[in-house]
């Protein structure tokens, strides 16, 4: 899926970073990988994406280590 491409995320695109985190979290187009999901959500949040932080908070509530 286009939304799960690493190129945009690696180039610093915050929307691409969020969606790559979402893909890793949910196993869309890849194996589930919560470490990678958290990484990409955090990268996106650091750059000001407002959707990534609630995703990180939700993972925290599920007991998934995010820091």
mmCIF file of C-alpha atoms in Angstrom:
data_model
loop_
_atom_site.group_PDB
_atom_site.id
_atom_site.type_symbol
_atom_site.label_atom_id
_atom_site.label_comp_id
_atom_site.label_asym_id
_atom_site.label_seq_id
_atom_site.Cartn_x
_atom_site.Cartn_y
_atom_site.Cartn_z
ATOM 1 C CA UNK A 1 0.000 0.000 0.000
ATOM 2 C CA UNK A 2 1.228 3.512 -0.797
ATOM 3 C CA UNK A 3 0.626 4.728 2.755
ATOM 4 C CA UNK A 4 3.077 2.134 4.080
ATOM 5 C CA UNK A 5 6.117 3.193 2.057
ATOM 6 C CA UNK A 6 9.236 3.919 4.099
ATOM 7 C CA UNK A 7 10.728 6.399 1.610
ATOM 8 C CA UNK A 8 8.538 9.366 2.539
ATOM 9 C CA UNK A 9 8.874 8.587 6.241
ATOM 10 C CA UNK A 10 12.649 8.347 6.020
ATOM 11 C CA UNK A 11 12.747 11.666 4.156
ATOM 12 C CA UNK A 12 10.984 13.348 7.108
ATOM 13 C CA UNK A 13 7.412 13.518 5.834
ATOM 14 C CA UNK A 14 5.329 13.618 9.032
ATOM 15 C CA UNK A 15 2.228 12.164 7.398
ATOM 16 C CA UNK A 16 4.310 9.340 5.934
ATOM 17 C CA UNK A 17 5.853 8.729 9.341
ATOM 18 C CA UNK A 18 2.437 8.515 11.011
ATOM 19 C CA UNK A 19 1.078 6.112 8.402
ATOM 20 C CA UNK A 20 4.181 3.930 8.523
ATOM 21 C CA UNK A 21 3.735 3.687 12.301
ATOM 22 C CA UNK A 22 0.077 2.779 11.753
ATOM 23 C CA UNK A 23 1.071 0.083 9.257
ATOM 24 C CA UNK A 24 3.591 -1.452 11.639
ATOM 25 C CA UNK A 25 1.118 -1.277 14.518
ATOM 26 C CA UNK A 26 -1.593 -3.065 12.569
ATOM 27 C CA UNK A 27 0.437 -5.328 10.276
ATOM 28 C CA UNK A 28 -0.723 -3.604 7.094
ATOM 29 C CA UNK A 29 1.576 -4.604 4.248
ATOM 30 C CA UNK A 30 4.158 -5.830 6.754
ATOM 31 C CA UNK A 31 4.507 -7.877 9.904
ATOM 32 C CA UNK A 32 3.315 -6.228 13.096
ATOM 33 C CA UNK A 33 6.256 -4.564 14.800
ATOM 34 C CA UNK A 34 5.402 -2.425 17.802
ATOM 35 C CA UNK A 35 8.981 -1.171 18.204
ATOM 36 C CA UNK A 36 8.943 0.216 14.670
ATOM 37 C CA UNK A 37 5.397 1.540 15.128
ATOM 38 C CA UNK A 38 6.437 3.490 18.213
ATOM 39 C CA UNK A 39 9.565 4.770 16.460
ATOM 40 C CA UNK A 40 7.640 6.198 13.521
ATOM 41 C CA UNK A 41 4.862 7.636 15.677
ATOM 42 C CA UNK A 42 7.507 9.352 17.825
ATOM 43 C CA UNK A 43 9.343 10.730 14.795
ATOM 44 C CA UNK A 44 6.099 12.166 13.461
ATOM 45 C CA UNK A 45 5.074 13.602 16.843
ATOM 46 C CA UNK A 46 8.494 15.278 17.253
ATOM 47 C CA UNK A 47 7.869 17.105 14.000
ATOM 48 C CA UNK A 48 4.474 18.364 15.109
ATOM 49 C CA UNK A 49 1.995 15.773 13.856
ATOM 50 C CA UNK A 50 -1.086 15.991 16.081
ATOM 51 C CA UNK A 51 -2.378 12.478 15.385
ATOM 52 C CA UNK A 52 0.786 10.630 16.382
ATOM 53 C CA UNK A 53 0.780 11.650 20.045
ATOM 54 C CA UNK A 54 -2.700 10.216 20.705
ATOM 55 C CA UNK A 55 -1.529 6.999 18.979
ATOM 56 C CA UNK A 56 1.476 6.885 21.334
ATOM 57 C CA UNK A 57 -0.806 7.550 24.324
ATOM 58 C CA UNK A 58 -3.119 4.720 23.234
ATOM 59 C CA UNK A 59 -0.183 2.311 23.026
ATOM 60 C CA UNK A 60 0.876 3.396 26.532
ATOM 61 C CA UNK A 61 -2.599 2.631 27.835
ATOM 62 C CA UNK A 62 -2.326 -0.842 26.294
ATOM 63 C CA UNK A 63 0.900 -1.384 28.216
ATOM 64 C CA UNK A 64 3.207 -1.096 25.231
ATOM 65 C CA UNK A 65 6.490 0.553 26.136
ATOM 66 C CA UNK A 66 6.922 3.800 24.219
ATOM 67 C CA UNK A 67 9.879 5.350 26.053
#
